[in-house]
Amino acid sequence: AQKITQTQPGMFVQEKEAVTLDCTYDTSDPSYGLFWYKQPSSGEMIFLIYQGSYDQQNATEGRYSLNFQKARKSANLVISASQLGDSAMYFCAMRDSGGSNYKLTFGKGTLLTVNP
Amino acid sequence: DTEVTQTPKHLVMGMTNKKSLKCEQHMGHRAMYWYKQKAKKPPELMFVYSYEKLSINESVPSRFSPECPNSSLLNLHLHALQPEDSALYLCASSQVRGGPTYEQYFGPGTRLTVT
C-alpha cells in the first residue's frame, strides 16, 4: 500500500531564506513518481515539481528543488529565497505502478508561512 | 497552456436543489478527475474518466453524478446534497500513458456550500 508522510503541519520562514519541507514515502513498487503541489488560500492546486524513481539527478524547477534520497525514501522540497507569495499549503504526492495508474496518494500537507 | 478552468467559482445550494459543476481543459489530455477537498485536508479522489469513459468511482454516493460529454469537458451533477458535502471540488486532467510518471493539472476549484 502507498503511504505519504508529511511530519510538519506548519513551517515558518523569513523572506529570502531557504526552507525545506519534509516528505517520506512508502512503496514496494520500484517504479513510482513523486510530486509536489502548492495550494494557496485561493484553492487552486499548482503543480511544482516531479521526481521519478529512476531519475539519477534531483529535480529542479526555478527556486524549487527536490532532495531525493531513495534509500531513505524521502523526497523533501527545498524552496530557495522564499517570497511572501510562497505562503501556502504544500502537498507531497506519489503514484506508483501498482493498482491504478491514475491514483495519486497525497500527504496531509504542510502549511508554510513566509514572514516579511 | 496548462490551464484547467472550472465554473462556477462559488456555489450555494439547498438540499433539494439540482446544480452542476463544469470543468474544461484544452491540453489534449484524455484523463479527467474530480476531487473533493475539505478544509485543511488533502484532496480525495472521487471519479476518473479515461477516454471519456468512467474508469474509477471511489464509492461516491449517487447524489453525485459525473458526466464526460467529450474529451475537453467534465461535469459533476449534484442532487439532494447534504450539508457535509460542503467542500472545495477540484477538477484535474492528465495525459494517459503507462507508468506513474505524469503530472495532473488542477483547476481553481468550486467552493460548494450546501444549506
PDB file of C-alpha atoms in Angstrom:
ATOM      1  CA  ALA A   1       0.000   0.000   0.000  1.00  0.00           C
ATOM      2  CA  GLN A   2       1.124   3.506  -0.737  1.00  0.00           C
ATOM      3  CA  LYS A   3       1.786   5.951   2.037  1.00  0.00           C
ATOM      4  CA  ILE A   4       2.995   9.541   2.128  1.00  0.00           C
ATOM      5  CA  THR A   5       4.044  11.217   5.367  1.00  0.00           C
ATOM      6  CA  GLN A   6       4.499  14.920   5.888  1.00  0.00           C
ATOM      7  CA  THR A   7       5.502  15.418   9.516  1.00  0.00           C
ATOM      8  CA  GLN A   8       5.445  19.233   9.599  1.00  0.00           C
ATOM      9  CA  PRO A   9       1.892  20.570   9.950  1.00  0.00           C
ATOM     10  CA  GLY A  10       3.241  24.123   9.822  1.00  0.00           C
ATOM     11  CA  MET A  11       6.507  25.843   8.983  1.00  0.00           C
ATOM     12  CA  PHE A  12       7.665  29.446   9.273  1.00  0.00           C
ATOM     13  CA  VAL A  13      10.448  31.055   7.274  1.00  0.00           C
ATOM     14  CA  GLN A  14      11.808  34.551   6.875  1.00  0.00           C
ATOM     15  CA  GLU A  15      11.555  36.159   3.478  1.00  0.00           C
ATOM     16  CA  LYS A  16      14.630  35.496   1.292  1.00  0.00           C
ATOM     17  CA  GLU A  17      15.680  32.467   3.332  1.00  0.00           C
ATOM     18  CA  ALA A  18      15.571  28.843   2.157  1.00  0.00           C
ATOM     19  CA  VAL A  19      13.175  26.306   3.635  1.00  0.00           C
ATOM     20  CA  THR A  20      12.893  22.526   3.428  1.00  0.00           C
ATOM     21  CA  LEU A  21       9.546  20.749   3.574  1.00  0.00           C
ATOM     22  CA  ASP A  22       9.804  17.099   4.516  1.00  0.00           C
ATOM     23  CA  CYS A  23       8.160  14.164   2.774  1.00  0.00           C
ATOM     24  CA  THR A  24       8.725  10.462   3.258  1.00  0.00           C
ATOM     25  CA  TYR A  25       7.007   7.744   1.304  1.00  0.00           C
ATOM     26  CA  ASP A  26       6.489   4.045   1.415  1.00  0.00           C
ATOM     27  CA  THR A  27       6.036   1.782  -1.572  1.00  0.00           C
ATOM     28  CA  SER A  28       7.251  -1.645  -2.597  1.00  0.00           C
ATOM     29  CA  ASP A  29       6.993  -0.760  -6.289  1.00  0.00           C
ATOM     30  CA  PRO A  30      10.342   0.045  -7.967  1.00  0.00           C
ATOM     31  CA  SER A  31       8.630   2.404 -10.414  1.00  0.00           C
ATOM     32  CA  TYR A  32       6.955   5.453  -8.927  1.00  0.00           C
ATOM     33  CA  GLY A  33       6.625   9.172  -9.302  1.00  0.00           C
ATOM     34  CA  LEU A  34       6.787  11.825  -6.612  1.00  0.00           C
ATOM     35  CA  PHE A  35       5.071  15.195  -6.959  1.00  0.00           C
ATOM     36  CA  TRP A  36       4.823  18.417  -5.020  1.00  0.00           C
ATOM     37  CA  TYR A  37       1.833  20.720  -5.247  1.00  0.00           C
ATOM     38  CA  LYS A  38       1.263  24.195  -3.810  1.00  0.00           C
ATOM     39  CA  GLN A  39      -2.205  25.272  -2.723  1.00  0.00           C
ATOM     40  CA  PRO A  40      -2.667  28.953  -1.868  1.00  0.00           C
ATOM     41  CA  SER A  41      -5.685  30.068   0.117  1.00  0.00           C
ATOM     42  CA  SER A  42      -7.489  30.653  -3.199  1.00  0.00           C
ATOM     43  CA  GLY A  43      -7.744  26.872  -3.560  1.00  0.00           C
ATOM     44  CA  GLU A  44      -6.009  26.015  -6.810  1.00  0.00           C
ATOM     45  CA  MET A  45      -3.547  23.109  -6.660  1.00  0.00           C
ATOM     46  CA  ILE A  46      -0.437  24.220  -8.512  1.00  0.00           C
ATOM     47  CA  PHE A  47       1.966  21.554  -9.772  1.00  0.00           C
ATOM     48  CA  LEU A  48       5.527  22.446  -8.737  1.00  0.00           C
ATOM     49  CA  ILE A  49       7.955  19.617  -9.399  1.00  0.00           C
ATOM     50  CA  TYR A  50       8.225  15.921 -10.248  1.00  0.00           C
ATOM     51  CA  GLN A  51      10.797  13.229  -9.448  1.00  0.00           C
ATOM     52  CA  GLY A  52      10.789   9.775 -10.985  1.00  0.00           C
ATOM     53  CA  SER A  53      12.113   6.804  -9.075  1.00  0.00           C
ATOM     54  CA  TYR A  54      14.662   6.051 -11.787  1.00  0.00           C
ATOM     55  CA  ASP A  55      15.859   9.620 -12.179  1.00  0.00           C
ATOM     56  CA  GLN A  56      19.548   9.890 -11.365  1.00  0.00           C
ATOM     57  CA  GLN A  57      19.538  13.577 -10.590  1.00  0.00           C
ATOM     58  CA  ASN A  58      17.428  15.619  -8.214  1.00  0.00           C
ATOM     59  CA  ALA A  59      14.689  17.564  -9.960  1.00  0.00           C
ATOM     60  CA  THR A  60      14.853  21.351 -10.056  1.00  0.00           C
ATOM     61  CA  GLU A  61      12.364  23.957 -11.262  1.00  0.00           C
ATOM     62  CA  GLY A  62      13.446  27.524 -10.706  1.00  0.00           C
ATOM     63  CA  ARG A  63      13.525  28.168  -6.952  1.00  0.00           C
ATOM     64  CA  TYR A  64      12.177  24.682  -6.241  1.00  0.00           C
ATOM     65  CA  SER A  65      14.357  21.618  -5.912  1.00  0.00           C
ATOM     66  CA  LEU A  66      13.615  18.144  -4.727  1.00  0.00           C
ATOM     67  CA  ASN A  67      16.098  16.463  -2.397  1.00  0.00           C
ATOM     68  CA  PHE A  68      15.519  12.847  -3.398  1.00  0.00           C
ATOM     69  CA  GLN A  69      17.088  10.237  -1.132  1.00  0.00           C
ATOM     70  CA  LYS A  70      15.880   6.926  -2.467  1.00  0.00           C
ATOM     71  CA  ALA A  71      17.405   4.685   0.189  1.00  0.00           C
ATOM     72  CA  ARG A  72      15.742   6.761   2.905  1.00  0.00           C
ATOM     73  CA  LYS A  73      12.520   7.018   0.885  1.00  0.00           C
ATOM     74  CA  SER A  74      12.446  10.756   1.278  1.00  0.00           C
ATOM     75  CA  ALA A  75      11.590  13.478  -1.230  1.00  0.00           C
ATOM     76  CA  ASN A  76      11.975  16.801   0.507  1.00  0.00           C
ATOM     77  CA  LEU A  77      11.066  20.051  -1.236  1.00  0.00           C
ATOM     78  CA  VAL A  78      13.572  22.875  -0.953  1.00  0.00           C
ATOM     79  CA  ILE A  79      12.397  26.403  -1.684  1.00  0.00           C
ATOM     80  CA  SER A  80      15.244  28.874  -2.059  1.00  0.00           C
ATOM     81  CA  ALA A  81      14.968  32.619  -1.487  1.00  0.00           C
ATOM     82  CA  SER A  82      11.442  32.456  -0.038  1.00  0.00           C
ATOM     83  CA  GLN A  83       8.935  35.069  -1.131  1.00  0.00           C
ATOM     84  CA  LEU A  84       5.761  36.263   0.565  1.00  0.00           C
ATOM     85  CA  GLY A  85       3.792  34.638  -2.244  1.00  0.00           C
ATOM     86  CA  ASP A  86       5.181  31.246  -1.242  1.00  0.00           C
ATOM     87  CA  SER A  87       2.865  31.236   1.785  1.00  0.00           C
ATOM     88  CA  ALA A  88       0.544  28.326   1.067  1.00  0.00           C
ATOM     89  CA  MET A  89      -0.233  24.685   1.837  1.00  0.00           C
ATOM     90  CA  TYR A  90       2.215  22.274   0.230  1.00  0.00           C
ATOM     91  CA  PHE A  91       1.282  18.682  -0.570  1.00  0.00           C
ATOM     92  CA  CYS A  92       3.614  15.837  -1.395  1.00  0.00           C
ATOM     93  CA  ALA A  93       2.055  13.104  -3.526  1.00  0.00           C
ATOM     94  CA  MET A  94       3.034   9.796  -5.049  1.00  0.00           C
ATOM     95  CA  ARG A  95       1.839   7.491  -7.758  1.00  0.00           C
ATOM     96  CA  ASP A  96       3.259   4.027  -8.317  1.00  0.00           C
ATOM     97  CA  SER A  97       2.632   1.358 -10.909  1.00  0.00           C
ATOM     98  CA  GLY A  98       0.599  -0.864  -8.622  1.00  0.00           C
ATOM     99  CA  GLY A  99      -3.144  -0.605  -8.757  1.00  0.00           C
ATOM    100  CA  SER A 100      -4.462   2.224 -10.860  1.00  0.00           C
ATOM    101  CA  ASN A 101      -2.097   4.456 -12.775  1.00  0.00           C
ATOM    102  CA  TYR A 102      -4.447   7.335 -12.124  1.00  0.00           C
ATOM    103  CA  LYS A 103      -4.456   7.481  -8.365  1.00  0.00           C
ATOM    104  CA  LEU A 104      -2.302   9.996  -6.556  1.00  0.00           C
ATOM    105  CA  THR A 105      -1.747   9.465  -2.858  1.00  0.00           C
ATOM    106  CA  PHE A 106      -1.363  12.762  -1.021  1.00  0.00           C
ATOM    107  CA  GLY A 107       0.291  13.555   2.273  1.00  0.00           C
ATOM    108  CA  LYS A 108      -1.555  15.630   4.863  1.00  0.00           C
ATOM    109  CA  GLY A 109       0.251  18.783   3.798  1.00  0.00           C
ATOM    110  CA  THR A 110       2.486  21.432   5.355  1.00  0.00           C
ATOM    111  CA  LEU A 111       1.278  25.000   5.815  1.00  0.00           C
ATOM    112  CA  LEU A 112       4.165  27.341   5.019  1.00  0.00           C
ATOM    113  CA  THR A 113       4.120  30.920   6.259  1.00  0.00           C
ATOM    114  CA  VAL A 114       6.714  33.363   4.925  1.00  0.00           C
ATOM    115  CA  ASN A 115       7.320  36.279   7.240  1.00  0.00           C
ATOM    116  CA  PRO A 116       8.488  39.678   5.962  1.00  0.00           C
TER     117      PRO A 116
ATOM    118  CA  ASP B   1      -1.007  26.221 -21.815  1.00  0.00           C
ATOM    119  CA  THR B   2      -1.560  24.204 -18.640  1.00  0.00           C
ATOM    120  CA  GLU B   3      -4.942  25.616 -17.754  1.00  0.00           C
ATOM    121  CA  VAL B   4      -7.937  23.811 -16.379  1.00  0.00           C
ATOM    122  CA  THR B   5     -10.989  26.008 -15.886  1.00  0.00           C
ATOM    123  CA  GLN B   6     -13.903  25.417 -13.532  1.00  0.00           C
ATOM    124  CA  THR B   7     -17.261  27.111 -13.172  1.00  0.00           C
ATOM    125  CA  PRO B   8     -18.779  28.365 -11.024  1.00  0.00           C
ATOM    126  CA  LYS B   9     -16.156  29.589  -8.591  1.00  0.00           C
ATOM    127  CA  HIS B  10     -18.622  29.553  -5.703  1.00  0.00           C
ATOM    128  CA  LEU B  11     -21.956  27.771  -5.348  1.00  0.00           C
ATOM    129  CA  VAL B  12     -24.527  27.835  -2.584  1.00  0.00           C
ATOM    130  CA  MET B  13     -27.351  25.349  -2.903  1.00  0.00           C
ATOM    131  CA  GLY B  14     -30.140  23.953  -0.812  1.00  0.00           C
ATOM    132  CA  MET B  15     -30.527  20.287  -0.099  1.00  0.00           C
ATOM    133  CA  THR B  16     -33.374  19.951  -2.616  1.00  0.00           C
ATOM    134  CA  ASN B  17     -31.626  21.768  -5.456  1.00  0.00           C
ATOM    135  CA  LYS B  18     -30.053  20.327  -8.579  1.00  0.00           C
ATOM    136  CA  LYS B  19     -26.897  22.000  -9.819  1.00  0.00           C
ATOM    137  CA  SER B  20     -23.889  21.169 -11.967  1.00  0.00           C
ATOM    138  CA  LEU B  21     -20.189  21.888 -11.756  1.00  0.00           C
ATOM    139  CA  LYS B  22     -18.288  22.277 -15.004  1.00  0.00           C
ATOM    140  CA  CYS B  23     -14.658  21.698 -15.901  1.00  0.00           C
ATOM    141  CA  GLU B  24     -12.831  22.299 -19.174  1.00  0.00           C
ATOM    142  CA  GLN B  25      -9.297  21.694 -20.421  1.00  0.00           C
ATOM    143  CA  HIS B  26      -7.681  22.237 -23.806  1.00  0.00           C
ATOM    144  CA  MET B  27      -4.383  20.469 -23.241  1.00  0.00           C
ATOM    145  CA  GLY B  28      -5.387  17.376 -25.183  1.00  0.00           C
ATOM    146  CA  HIS B  29      -5.466  15.331 -22.002  1.00  0.00           C
ATOM    147  CA  ARG B  30      -7.569  12.194 -22.150  1.00  0.00           C
ATOM    148  CA  ALA B  31      -7.934  11.627 -18.405  1.00  0.00           C
ATOM    149  CA  MET B  32     -10.041  13.893 -16.221  1.00  0.00           C
ATOM    150  CA  TYR B  33     -10.671  13.741 -12.497  1.00  0.00           C
ATOM    151  CA  TRP B  34     -12.978  15.024  -9.779  1.00  0.00           C
ATOM    152  CA  TYR B  35     -11.653  15.508  -6.265  1.00  0.00           C
ATOM    153  CA  LYS B  36     -13.350  16.644  -3.074  1.00  0.00           C
ATOM    154  CA  GLN B  37     -11.339  18.586  -0.539  1.00  0.00           C
ATOM    155  CA  LYS B  38     -12.379  19.534   2.978  1.00  0.00           C
ATOM    156  CA  ALA B  39     -10.634  22.370   4.797  1.00  0.00           C
ATOM    157  CA  LYS B  40      -7.058  21.632   5.882  1.00  0.00           C
ATOM    158  CA  LYS B  41      -7.189  18.138   4.349  1.00  0.00           C
ATOM    159  CA  PRO B  42      -5.656  16.673   1.183  1.00  0.00           C
ATOM    160  CA  PRO B  43      -7.869  16.165  -1.874  1.00  0.00           C
ATOM    161  CA  GLU B  44      -9.848  12.928  -2.033  1.00  0.00           C
ATOM    162  CA  LEU B  45     -10.363  11.293  -5.403  1.00  0.00           C
ATOM    163  CA  MET B  46     -13.993  10.869  -6.437  1.00  0.00           C
ATOM    164  CA  PHE B  47     -14.061   9.927 -10.136  1.00  0.00           C
ATOM    165  CA  VAL B  48     -11.699   9.366 -13.043  1.00  0.00           C
ATOM    166  CA  TYR B  49     -12.619   9.419 -16.717  1.00  0.00           C
ATOM    167  CA  SER B  50     -10.254   7.983 -19.271  1.00  0.00           C
ATOM    168  CA  TYR B  51     -11.038   8.463 -22.968  1.00  0.00           C
ATOM    169  CA  GLU B  52     -14.478   9.746 -21.944  1.00  0.00           C
ATOM    170  CA  LYS B  53     -15.324   6.540 -20.094  1.00  0.00           C
ATOM    171  CA  LEU B  54     -15.710   6.272 -16.338  1.00  0.00           C
ATOM    172  CA  SER B  55     -12.630   4.459 -15.117  1.00  0.00           C
ATOM    173  CA  ILE B  56     -12.766   4.939 -11.365  1.00  0.00           C
ATOM    174  CA  ASN B  57     -15.642   5.635  -8.972  1.00  0.00           C
ATOM    175  CA  GLU B  58     -14.361   5.773  -5.411  1.00  0.00           C
ATOM    176  CA  SER B  59     -17.660   4.592  -3.922  1.00  0.00           C
ATOM    177  CA  VAL B  60     -19.120   8.067  -4.216  1.00  0.00           C
ATOM    178  CA  PRO B  61     -22.801   8.469  -3.200  1.00  0.00           C
ATOM    179  CA  SER B  62     -25.224   8.558  -6.117  1.00  0.00           C
ATOM    180  CA  ARG B  63     -26.222  12.141  -5.329  1.00  0.00           C
ATOM    181  CA  PHE B  64     -23.005  12.974  -7.215  1.00  0.00           C
ATOM    182  CA  SER B  65     -23.281  12.081 -10.900  1.00  0.00           C
ATOM    183  CA  PRO B  66     -20.315  12.665 -13.225  1.00  0.00           C
ATOM    184  CA  GLU B  67     -20.522  13.143 -16.955  1.00  0.00           C
ATOM    185  CA  CYS B  68     -17.854  13.486 -19.630  1.00  0.00           C
ATOM    186  CA  PRO B  69     -19.560  14.794 -22.811  1.00  0.00           C
ATOM    187  CA  ASN B  70     -16.286  15.000 -24.753  1.00  0.00           C
ATOM    188  CA  SER B  71     -12.552  14.879 -24.236  1.00  0.00           C
ATOM    189  CA  SER B  72     -12.378  18.512 -23.088  1.00  0.00           C
ATOM    190  CA  LEU B  73     -15.353  18.718 -20.758  1.00  0.00           C
ATOM    191  CA  LEU B  74     -16.226  17.170 -17.432  1.00  0.00           C
ATOM    192  CA  ASN B  75     -19.383  17.831 -15.440  1.00  0.00           C
ATOM    193  CA  LEU B  76     -20.457  16.902 -11.948  1.00  0.00           C
ATOM    194  CA  HIS B  77     -24.209  16.880 -11.432  1.00  0.00           C
ATOM    195  CA  LEU B  78     -25.378  17.452  -7.880  1.00  0.00           C
ATOM    196  CA  HIS B  79     -28.749  16.465  -6.467  1.00  0.00           C
ATOM    197  CA  ALA B  80     -30.132  16.204  -2.935  1.00  0.00           C
ATOM    198  CA  LEU B  81     -26.829  17.019  -1.311  1.00  0.00           C
ATOM    199  CA  GLN B  82     -26.209  17.071   2.412  1.00  0.00           C
ATOM    200  CA  PRO B  83     -24.525  19.839   4.437  1.00  0.00           C
ATOM    201  CA  GLU B  84     -21.492  17.569   4.910  1.00  0.00           C
ATOM    202  CA  ASP B  85     -20.980  17.693   1.142  1.00  0.00           C
ATOM    203  CA  SER B  86     -19.872  21.312   1.507  1.00  0.00           C
ATOM    204  CA  ALA B  87     -16.265  21.384   0.302  1.00  0.00           C
ATOM    205  CA  LEU B  88     -13.904  22.541  -2.424  1.00  0.00           C
ATOM    206  CA  TYR B  89     -14.407  20.475  -5.570  1.00  0.00           C
ATOM    207  CA  LEU B  90     -11.348  20.259  -7.760  1.00  0.00           C
ATOM    208  CA  CYS B  91     -11.141  19.106 -11.337  1.00  0.00           C
ATOM    209  CA  ALA B  92      -7.872  17.845 -12.801  1.00  0.00           C
ATOM    210  CA  SER B  93      -6.620  16.451 -16.084  1.00  0.00           C
ATOM    211  CA  SER B  94      -3.605  14.480 -17.247  1.00  0.00           C
ATOM    212  CA  GLN B  95      -2.196  12.527 -20.096  1.00  0.00           C
ATOM    213  CA  VAL B  96      -2.892   8.828 -20.253  1.00  0.00           C
ATOM    214  CA  ARG B  97       0.149   6.647 -20.589  1.00  0.00           C
ATOM    215  CA  GLY B  98       1.635   3.635 -18.951  1.00  0.00           C
ATOM    216  CA  GLY B  99       3.532   4.057 -15.713  1.00  0.00           C
ATOM    217  CA  PRO B 100       3.347   6.614 -12.913  1.00  0.00           C
ATOM    218  CA  THR B 101       5.370   9.409 -14.472  1.00  0.00           C
ATOM    219  CA  TYR B 102       2.906  12.109 -15.422  1.00  0.00           C
ATOM    220  CA  GLU B 103       1.530  15.056 -13.539  1.00  0.00           C
ATOM    221  CA  GLN B 104      -2.066  16.063 -13.021  1.00  0.00           C
ATOM    222  CA  TYR B 105      -3.042  19.660 -13.611  1.00  0.00           C
ATOM    223  CA  PHE B 106      -5.750  21.075 -11.390  1.00  0.00           C
ATOM    224  CA  GLY B 107      -8.349  23.747 -11.882  1.00  0.00           C
ATOM    225  CA  PRO B 108      -9.069  26.544  -9.383  1.00  0.00           C
ATOM    226  CA  GLY B 109     -11.926  24.635  -7.794  1.00  0.00           C
ATOM    227  CA  THR B 110     -15.561  25.313  -6.952  1.00  0.00           C
ATOM    228  CA  ARG B 111     -16.352  26.142  -3.325  1.00  0.00           C
ATOM    229  CA  LEU B 112     -19.662  24.466  -2.632  1.00  0.00           C
ATOM    230  CA  THR B 113     -21.858  25.275   0.344  1.00  0.00           C
ATOM    231  CA  VAL B 114     -24.934  23.170   0.985  1.00  0.00           C
ATOM    232  CA  THR B 115     -27.528  24.823   3.220  1.00  0.00           C
TER     233      THR B 115
END
